[in-house]
Amino acid sequence: MDPRPNPGQGRNYARAAAILLLTLGCLYVLRPFLAAILFAAAVVISSWPLYLRLLQHMRGRRTPAALTMTLSLTLLVIIPLALVAWNLADNIAGAFEQVRAALNHGELLPPQWVRDIPLLGEQIDAYLRQLVASRDSMMELAQRLVEPARRALLAGGLMLGTGVVQLSLAAFVSFFFYRDGAALNAVIAAATRRIMGEEAEAVSAIVSQTVRGVMYGLLGTALAQGLVAALGFAIAGVPAILLLSVLVFVSSLIPLGPPVIWGGAALWLFYEGSTGWGVFMLIWGFFVISGVDNVVRPMLISRGSSLPFLLTLLGVLGGVIAFGFVGLFIGPTLLAVGYSLMSGWTHTRDPIVKQKEQL
């Protein structure tokens, strides 16, 4: 064995170290825009087949096709979210002013349906009336509950507004991803082959398939739930239909999120004395709005990764903490890609995915 050092091996180590340092430096520079870049990449990968069809209709003109896709994203997602974020602050401020005025004048009385609750209705009604009659107790309750709730809702509105800014940046980045996507894909494919060898094509297929499946499932299910929720709110006569529908759209990305919205609408109907419409809202929410998740999501994630419930929940929560509003989409997508790659490398692909691949 030759003890002399190999100059070629030393050069390889130096090259690898230089590439690693350069990569870390690039990531550090792009860190403020990482969320927007990741979301734009997920959107472009998911809609790439549609872009190719549009490019064919536009006779290969990449810039107009990319601009059309970007404007479509802006009109369908960013502008509605911006309007909702703008109206959310006004509605929250107005609602809490009304509650504060009712508390000051002692006009906030429990509705009749509270007394009709089986077993505990009379006790709850008596307690609420006693609480309303005592101004000091009522103000103490308001101080403990109303202000924290207002701050929490305003923080949610602020997060939604920040999400609008992130989505706007993502739309800007997506234009260049669409226009230069073929060249970027060639560079990424070459780099992947250098690193992974023969497995590069399989890994790329898993990544693109998983991203499309998860994004189709998340956005498609959220859109379907938002639409059927808007229909139910319109039938029942619930106000602020656009705001509530967008909240259903956003909350559908969180497991067990939509029942909070349509359940609150049902409680409002009960409070207004519309018991029949309140019952209708509960039935519509349970069987139609929440039922969409069990029907539409499996249809849309037809070739994607079957992400376990725990990873979905952790992906949503961790994504929001790490990336803000767009983390609702990025978190589950990243975990789904990692889960699919790990399952493929260890030959323990999810049985559901195996069955789909055999069809």
Short mmCIF file of C-alpha atoms in Angstrom, two decimals:
data_model
loop_
_atom_site.label_atom_id
_atom_site.label_comp_id
_atom_site.label_asym_id
_atom_site.label_seq_id
_atom_site.Cartn_x
_atom_site.Cartn_y
_atom_site.Cartn_z
CA MET A 1 0.00 0.00 0.00
CA ASP A 2 1.48 3.30 -1.09
CA PRO A 3 1.74 5.63 1.99
CA ARG A 4 2.22 8.70 -0.18
CA PRO A 5 -0.78 11.08 -0.32
CA ASN A 6 -2.89 11.10 -3.46
CA PRO A 7 -2.99 14.64 -4.93
CA GLY A 8 -6.18 13.87 -6.84
CA GLN A 9 -7.97 12.78 -3.69
CA GLY A 10 -6.92 15.95 -1.89
CA ARG A 11 -8.24 18.06 -4.75
CA ASN A 12 -11.57 16.22 -4.56
CA TYR A 13 -11.86 16.94 -0.85
CA ALA A 14 -11.04 20.60 -1.40
CA ARG A 15 -13.58 20.83 -4.21
CA ALA A 16 -16.27 19.19 -2.06
CA ALA A 17 -15.52 21.57 0.83
CA ALA A 18 -15.66 24.58 -1.49
CA ILE A 19 -19.00 23.43 -2.94
CA LEU A 20 -20.38 22.85 0.57
CA LEU A 21 -19.32 26.31 1.76
CA LEU A 22 -20.70 27.92 -1.39
CA THR A 23 -24.02 26.10 -0.94
CA LEU A 24 -24.28 27.20 2.70
CA GLY A 25 -23.51 30.77 1.69
CA CYS A 26 -26.20 30.74 -1.00
CA LEU A 27 -28.75 29.31 1.45
CA TYR A 28 -27.86 32.00 3.98
CA VAL A 29 -28.38 34.73 1.39
CA LEU A 30 -31.69 33.22 0.24
CA ARG A 31 -32.93 32.47 3.76
CA PRO A 32 -35.40 35.43 3.89
CA PHE A 33 -36.95 34.24 0.62
CA LEU A 34 -36.73 30.50 1.22
CA ALA A 35 -40.43 30.08 2.04
CA ALA A 36 -41.54 31.87 -1.12
CA ILE A 37 -39.04 29.93 -3.25
CA LEU A 38 -40.15 26.56 -1.87
CA PHE A 39 -43.83 27.40 -2.31
CA ALA A 40 -43.23 28.66 -5.85
CA ALA A 41 -41.34 25.46 -6.67
CA ALA A 42 -44.21 23.32 -5.30
CA VAL A 43 -46.79 25.29 -7.30
CA VAL A 44 -44.75 25.12 -10.50
CA ILE A 45 -44.12 21.38 -10.16
CA SER A 46 -47.81 20.78 -9.51
CA SER A 47 -49.00 22.88 -12.45
CA TRP A 48 -46.21 22.03 -14.89
CA PRO A 49 -48.40 19.78 -17.12
CA LEU A 50 -50.92 22.64 -17.42
CA TYR A 51 -48.11 25.05 -18.31
CA LEU A 52 -46.87 22.70 -21.04
CA ARG A 53 -50.36 22.60 -22.59
CA LEU A 54 -50.59 26.38 -22.43
CA LEU A 55 -47.11 26.66 -23.96
CA GLN A 56 -48.20 24.44 -26.82
CA HIS A 57 -51.27 26.62 -27.47
CA MET A 58 -49.04 29.72 -27.44
CA ARG A 59 -46.69 28.14 -30.00
CA GLY A 60 -43.74 27.83 -27.66
CA ARG A 61 -43.62 31.43 -26.46
CA ARG A 62 -42.39 30.91 -22.92
CA THR A 63 -42.68 34.46 -21.58
CA PRO A 64 -46.41 34.98 -22.37
CA ALA A 65 -47.22 31.48 -21.09
CA ALA A 66 -45.32 32.05 -17.83
CA LEU A 67 -46.96 35.46 -17.41
CA THR A 68 -50.42 33.91 -17.93
CA MET A 69 -49.79 31.25 -15.28
CA THR A 70 -48.47 33.85 -12.83
CA LEU A 71 -51.42 36.18 -13.34
CA SER A 72 -53.81 33.27 -12.88
CA LEU A 73 -52.20 32.47 -9.53
CA THR A 74 -52.50 36.12 -8.54
CA LEU A 75 -56.17 36.43 -9.51
CA LEU A 76 -57.29 33.11 -8.01
CA VAL A 77 -55.34 33.11 -4.74
CA ILE A 78 -53.50 36.30 -3.83
CA ILE A 79 -56.20 38.92 -4.49
CA PRO A 80 -58.99 37.03 -2.61
CA LEU A 81 -56.66 36.46 0.36
CA ALA A 82 -55.66 40.13 0.36
CA LEU A 83 -59.32 41.21 0.42
CA VAL A 84 -60.08 38.79 3.25
CA ALA A 85 -57.06 39.93 5.28
CA TRP A 86 -58.15 43.56 4.79
CA ASN A 87 -61.76 42.87 5.84
CA LEU A 88 -60.82 40.58 8.72
CA ALA A 89 -59.30 43.37 10.80
CA ASP A 90 -62.34 45.61 10.27
CA ASN A 91 -64.82 42.85 11.11
CA ILE A 92 -62.90 41.83 14.22
CA ALA A 93 -62.65 45.40 15.47
CA GLY A 94 -66.35 46.06 14.82
CA ALA A 95 -67.48 42.82 16.44
CA PHE A 96 -65.50 43.42 19.61
CA GLU A 97 -66.75 46.98 19.84
CA GLN A 98 -70.32 45.65 19.72
CA VAL A 99 -69.56 43.06 22.39
CA ARG A 100 -67.94 45.70 24.60
CA ALA A 101 -70.93 48.03 24.18
CA ALA A 102 -73.35 45.22 25.03
CA LEU A 103 -71.31 44.36 28.12
CA ASN A 104 -71.29 47.98 29.29
CA HIS A 105 -75.08 48.30 28.93
CA GLY A 106 -75.88 44.87 30.31
CA GLU A 107 -77.73 43.83 27.15
CA LEU A 108 -75.89 40.58 26.52
CA LEU A 109 -78.41 37.93 27.59
CA PRO A 110 -78.22 34.18 26.90
CA PRO A 111 -80.46 33.01 24.04
CA GLN A 112 -83.49 30.80 24.59
CA TRP A 113 -81.84 27.68 23.17
CA VAL A 114 -79.38 27.62 26.08
CA ARG A 115 -82.28 26.85 28.48
CA ASP A 116 -83.42 24.04 26.17
CA ILE A 117 -80.13 22.14 26.49
CA PRO A 118 -80.92 18.75 28.10
CA LEU A 119 -80.00 18.25 31.77
CA LEU A 120 -77.73 21.31 32.15
CA GLY A 121 -79.66 23.98 30.26
CA GLU A 122 -81.36 25.67 33.21
CA GLN A 123 -78.19 25.74 35.30
CA ILE A 124 -76.16 27.26 32.45
CA ASP A 125 -78.88 29.83 31.73
CA ALA A 126 -79.10 30.84 35.39
CA TYR A 127 -75.32 31.19 35.66
CA LEU A 128 -75.10 33.33 32.51
CA ARG A 129 -77.92 35.61 33.64
CA GLN A 130 -76.31 36.00 37.06
CA LEU A 131 -73.00 36.78 35.39
CA VAL A 132 -74.60 39.39 33.13
CA ALA A 133 -76.45 40.98 36.06
CA SER A 134 -73.18 41.46 37.95
CA ARG A 135 -71.34 44.25 36.15
CA ASP A 136 -68.09 43.64 38.01
CA SER A 137 -68.08 39.93 37.24
CA MET A 138 -68.94 40.63 33.62
CA MET A 139 -66.16 43.13 33.20
CA GLU A 140 -63.72 40.75 34.87
CA LEU A 141 -64.77 38.00 32.45
CA ALA A 142 -64.44 40.38 29.52
CA GLN A 143 -60.99 41.39 30.64
CA ARG A 144 -59.91 37.78 30.92
CA LEU A 145 -61.47 36.45 27.70
CA VAL A 146 -62.42 39.17 25.24
CA GLU A 147 -59.09 40.97 24.98
CA PRO A 148 -56.98 37.79 24.64
CA ALA A 149 -59.41 36.54 21.99
CA ARG A 150 -59.16 39.85 20.14
CA ARG A 151 -55.37 39.73 20.20
CA ALA A 152 -55.38 36.13 18.99
CA LEU A 153 -57.70 36.93 16.09
CA LEU A 154 -55.72 40.00 15.12
CA ALA A 155 -52.54 37.90 15.21
CA GLY A 156 -54.25 35.47 12.86
CA GLY A 157 -55.17 38.34 10.56
CA LEU A 158 -51.58 39.59 10.68
CA MET A 159 -50.33 36.11 9.76
CA LEU A 160 -52.79 36.07 6.87
CA GLY A 161 -51.52 39.48 5.72
CA THR A 162 -47.93 38.27 5.93
CA GLY A 163 -49.00 35.25 3.91
CA VAL A 164 -50.29 37.57 1.19
CA VAL A 165 -46.85 39.17 0.97
CA GLN A 166 -45.17 35.75 0.83
CA LEU A 167 -47.59 34.57 -1.85
CA SER A 168 -46.93 37.71 -3.89
CA LEU A 169 -43.20 37.03 -3.76
CA ALA A 170 -43.85 33.39 -4.62
CA ALA A 171 -45.88 34.45 -7.66
CA PHE A 172 -42.98 36.66 -8.79
CA VAL A 173 -40.52 33.76 -8.39
CA SER A 174 -42.86 31.31 -10.11
CA PHE A 175 -42.80 33.43 -13.28
CA PHE A 176 -39.08 32.73 -13.69
CA PHE A 177 -39.53 29.08 -12.71
CA TYR A 178 -42.13 28.69 -15.46
CA ARG A 179 -40.15 30.59 -18.08
CA ASP A 180 -36.79 28.96 -17.34
CA GLY A 181 -38.12 25.69 -15.95
CA ALA A 182 -36.70 23.48 -18.69
CA ALA A 183 -33.18 24.84 -18.22
CA LEU A 184 -33.42 24.62 -14.43
CA ASN A 185 -34.69 21.05 -14.68
CA ALA A 186 -31.74 20.09 -16.89
CA VAL A 187 -29.26 21.54 -14.39
CA ILE A 188 -30.95 19.85 -11.42
CA ALA A 189 -31.14 16.52 -13.28
CA ALA A 190 -27.42 16.68 -14.15
CA ALA A 191 -26.49 17.52 -10.56
CA THR A 192 -28.71 14.73 -9.23
CA ARG A 193 -27.10 12.19 -11.57
CA ARG A 194 -23.65 13.27 -10.41
CA ILE A 195 -24.65 12.74 -6.78
CA MET A 196 -26.98 9.70 -6.91
CA GLY A 197 -26.01 7.96 -10.13
CA GLU A 198 -28.60 5.54 -11.50
CA GLU A 199 -31.15 6.33 -8.77
CA ALA A 200 -31.45 9.99 -9.86
CA GLU A 201 -34.37 9.46 -12.24
CA ALA A 202 -36.33 7.40 -9.70
CA VAL A 203 -35.76 10.01 -6.98
CA SER A 204 -36.86 12.84 -9.29
CA ALA A 205 -40.00 10.91 -10.22
CA ILE A 206 -40.84 10.30 -6.54
CA VAL A 207 -40.31 13.97 -5.66
CA SER A 208 -42.45 15.35 -8.51
CA GLN A 209 -45.16 12.72 -7.98
CA THR A 210 -45.33 13.35 -4.25
CA VAL A 211 -45.36 17.14 -4.58
CA ARG A 212 -48.19 16.99 -7.10
CA GLY A 213 -50.19 14.53 -5.03
CA VAL A 214 -49.90 16.53 -1.82
CA MET A 215 -50.54 19.91 -3.44
CA TYR A 216 -53.52 18.57 -5.37
CA GLY A 217 -54.86 17.04 -2.17
CA LEU A 218 -54.30 20.12 0.00
CA LEU A 219 -55.46 22.81 -2.42
CA GLY A 220 -58.18 20.77 -4.12
CA THR A 221 -59.76 19.64 -0.86
CA ALA A 222 -59.49 23.13 0.63
CA LEU A 223 -61.11 24.69 -2.44
CA ALA A 224 -63.93 22.12 -2.49
CA GLN A 225 -64.63 22.62 1.21
CA GLY A 226 -64.60 26.38 0.81
CA LEU A 227 -67.10 26.22 -2.06
CA VAL A 228 -69.57 23.89 -0.34
CA ALA A 229 -69.21 25.92 2.86
CA ALA A 230 -70.06 29.11 0.93
CA LEU A 231 -73.15 27.38 -0.47
CA GLY A 232 -74.24 26.27 3.00
CA PHE A 233 -73.66 29.72 4.50
CA ALA A 234 -75.68 31.32 1.68
CA ILE A 235 -78.59 28.90 2.15
CA ALA A 236 -78.66 29.39 5.92
CA GLY A 237 -78.37 33.17 5.66
CA VAL A 238 -75.05 33.49 7.50
CA PRO A 239 -73.37 36.91 6.99
CA ALA A 240 -69.79 37.48 5.80
CA ILE A 241 -69.94 34.50 3.44
CA LEU A 242 -66.68 35.34 1.64
CA LEU A 243 -64.74 35.77 4.87
CA LEU A 244 -66.06 32.54 6.43
CA SER A 245 -65.52 30.58 3.22
CA VAL A 246 -61.89 31.67 2.99
CA LEU A 247 -61.43 30.78 6.67
CA VAL A 248 -62.82 27.32 5.88
CA PHE A 249 -60.37 27.13 2.95
CA VAL A 250 -57.43 28.00 5.21
CA SER A 251 -58.54 25.91 8.19
CA SER A 252 -59.12 22.84 6.00
CA LEU A 253 -55.34 22.56 5.74
CA ILE A 254 -55.34 21.85 9.49
CA PRO A 255 -56.83 18.54 10.66
CA LEU A 256 -60.25 19.12 12.27
CA GLY A 257 -60.09 22.83 11.34
CA PRO A 258 -63.33 23.46 9.36
CA PRO A 259 -65.71 22.35 12.19
CA VAL A 260 -64.53 25.37 14.19
CA ILE A 261 -65.80 27.70 11.43
CA TRP A 262 -69.10 26.06 10.50
CA GLY A 263 -69.72 25.19 14.15
CA GLY A 264 -69.33 28.85 15.05
CA ALA A 265 -71.77 29.77 12.28
CA ALA A 266 -74.28 27.26 13.68
CA LEU A 267 -73.92 28.76 17.17
CA TRP A 268 -74.55 32.23 15.74
CA LEU A 269 -77.74 30.98 14.09
CA PHE A 270 -78.90 29.46 17.38
CA TYR A 271 -78.14 32.72 19.16
CA GLU A 272 -80.19 34.66 16.61
CA GLY A 273 -83.14 32.35 17.25
CA SER A 274 -82.90 30.52 13.92
CA THR A 275 -82.92 27.05 15.46
CA GLY A 276 -83.92 25.30 12.24
CA TRP A 277 -81.15 26.92 10.22
CA GLY A 278 -78.71 26.19 13.03
CA VAL A 279 -79.60 22.50 12.86
CA PHE A 280 -79.28 22.67 9.07
CA MET A 281 -75.82 24.23 9.41
CA LEU A 282 -74.69 21.46 11.76
CA ILE A 283 -75.95 18.76 9.41
CA TRP A 284 -74.50 20.49 6.33
CA GLY A 285 -71.16 20.99 8.04
CA PHE A 286 -70.87 17.44 9.36
CA PHE A 287 -72.02 15.53 6.29
CA VAL A 288 -71.14 17.87 3.40
CA ILE A 289 -68.29 20.23 4.37
CA SER A 290 -66.34 17.75 6.47
CA GLY A 291 -67.45 14.87 4.24
CA VAL A 292 -65.63 16.44 1.30
CA ASP A 293 -62.33 15.60 3.01
CA ASN A 294 -63.12 11.89 2.88
CA VAL A 295 -64.21 11.95 -0.78
CA VAL A 296 -62.22 14.60 -2.62
CA ARG A 297 -58.81 14.17 -0.98
CA PRO A 298 -58.38 10.46 -1.92
CA MET A 299 -59.52 11.25 -5.47
CA LEU A 300 -56.98 14.05 -5.86
CA ILE A 301 -54.07 12.27 -4.19
CA SER A 302 -54.36 9.43 -6.67
CA ARG A 303 -50.63 9.10 -7.32
CA GLY A 304 -49.20 10.84 -4.28
CA SER A 305 -47.92 9.83 -0.90
CA SER A 306 -50.28 8.63 1.81
CA LEU A 307 -48.89 10.80 4.60
CA PRO A 308 -49.81 9.57 8.11
CA PHE A 309 -52.07 11.78 10.22
CA LEU A 310 -49.32 12.62 12.73
CA LEU A 311 -46.90 13.76 10.01
CA THR A 312 -49.66 15.82 8.40
CA LEU A 313 -50.40 17.58 11.68
CA LEU A 314 -46.71 18.12 12.47
CA GLY A 315 -46.10 19.31 8.91
CA VAL A 316 -48.84 21.94 9.17
CA LEU A 317 -47.87 23.19 12.63
CA GLY A 318 -44.12 23.04 12.04
CA GLY A 319 -44.51 24.62 8.61
CA VAL A 320 -46.41 27.58 10.06
CA ILE A 321 -43.78 28.06 12.78
CA ALA A 322 -40.90 27.82 10.31
CA PHE A 323 -42.30 29.60 7.24
CA GLY A 324 -45.44 31.47 8.29
CA PHE A 325 -48.69 31.21 6.33
CA VAL A 326 -47.21 29.42 3.30
CA GLY A 327 -45.87 26.82 5.72
CA LEU A 328 -49.40 25.38 5.66
CA PHE A 329 -48.48 24.08 2.21
CA ILE A 330 -44.70 23.72 2.49
CA GLY A 331 -44.60 21.73 5.75
CA PRO A 332 -46.76 18.74 4.70
CA THR A 333 -45.18 18.74 1.23
CA LEU A 334 -41.62 18.54 2.57
CA LEU A 335 -42.53 15.80 5.03
CA ALA A 336 -44.39 13.89 2.32
CA VAL A 337 -41.35 14.03 0.02
CA GLY A 338 -39.07 12.87 2.84
CA TYR A 339 -41.51 10.11 3.79
CA SER A 340 -41.77 8.88 0.20
CA LEU A 341 -38.02 8.92 -0.36
CA MET A 342 -37.37 7.09 2.91
CA SER A 343 -40.05 4.53 2.11
CA GLY A 344 -38.62 3.99 -1.36
CA TRP A 345 -35.03 3.64 -0.19
CA THR A 346 -35.95 1.20 2.58
CA HIS A 347 -38.42 -0.68 0.33
CA THR A 348 -41.30 -0.07 2.77
CA ARG A 349 -43.57 1.94 0.53
CA ASP A 350 -47.01 2.58 1.98
CA PRO A 351 -49.44 -0.27 1.13
CA ILE A 352 -51.97 2.23 -0.21
CA VAL A 353 -49.41 3.66 -2.62
CA LYS A 354 -48.41 0.14 -3.69
CA GLN A 355 -52.00 -0.73 -4.48
CA LYS A 356 -52.37 2.46 -6.54
CA GLU A 357 -49.18 1.73 -8.46
CA GLN A 358 -50.49 -1.74 -9.36
CA LEU A 359 -53.72 -0.31 -10.85
#
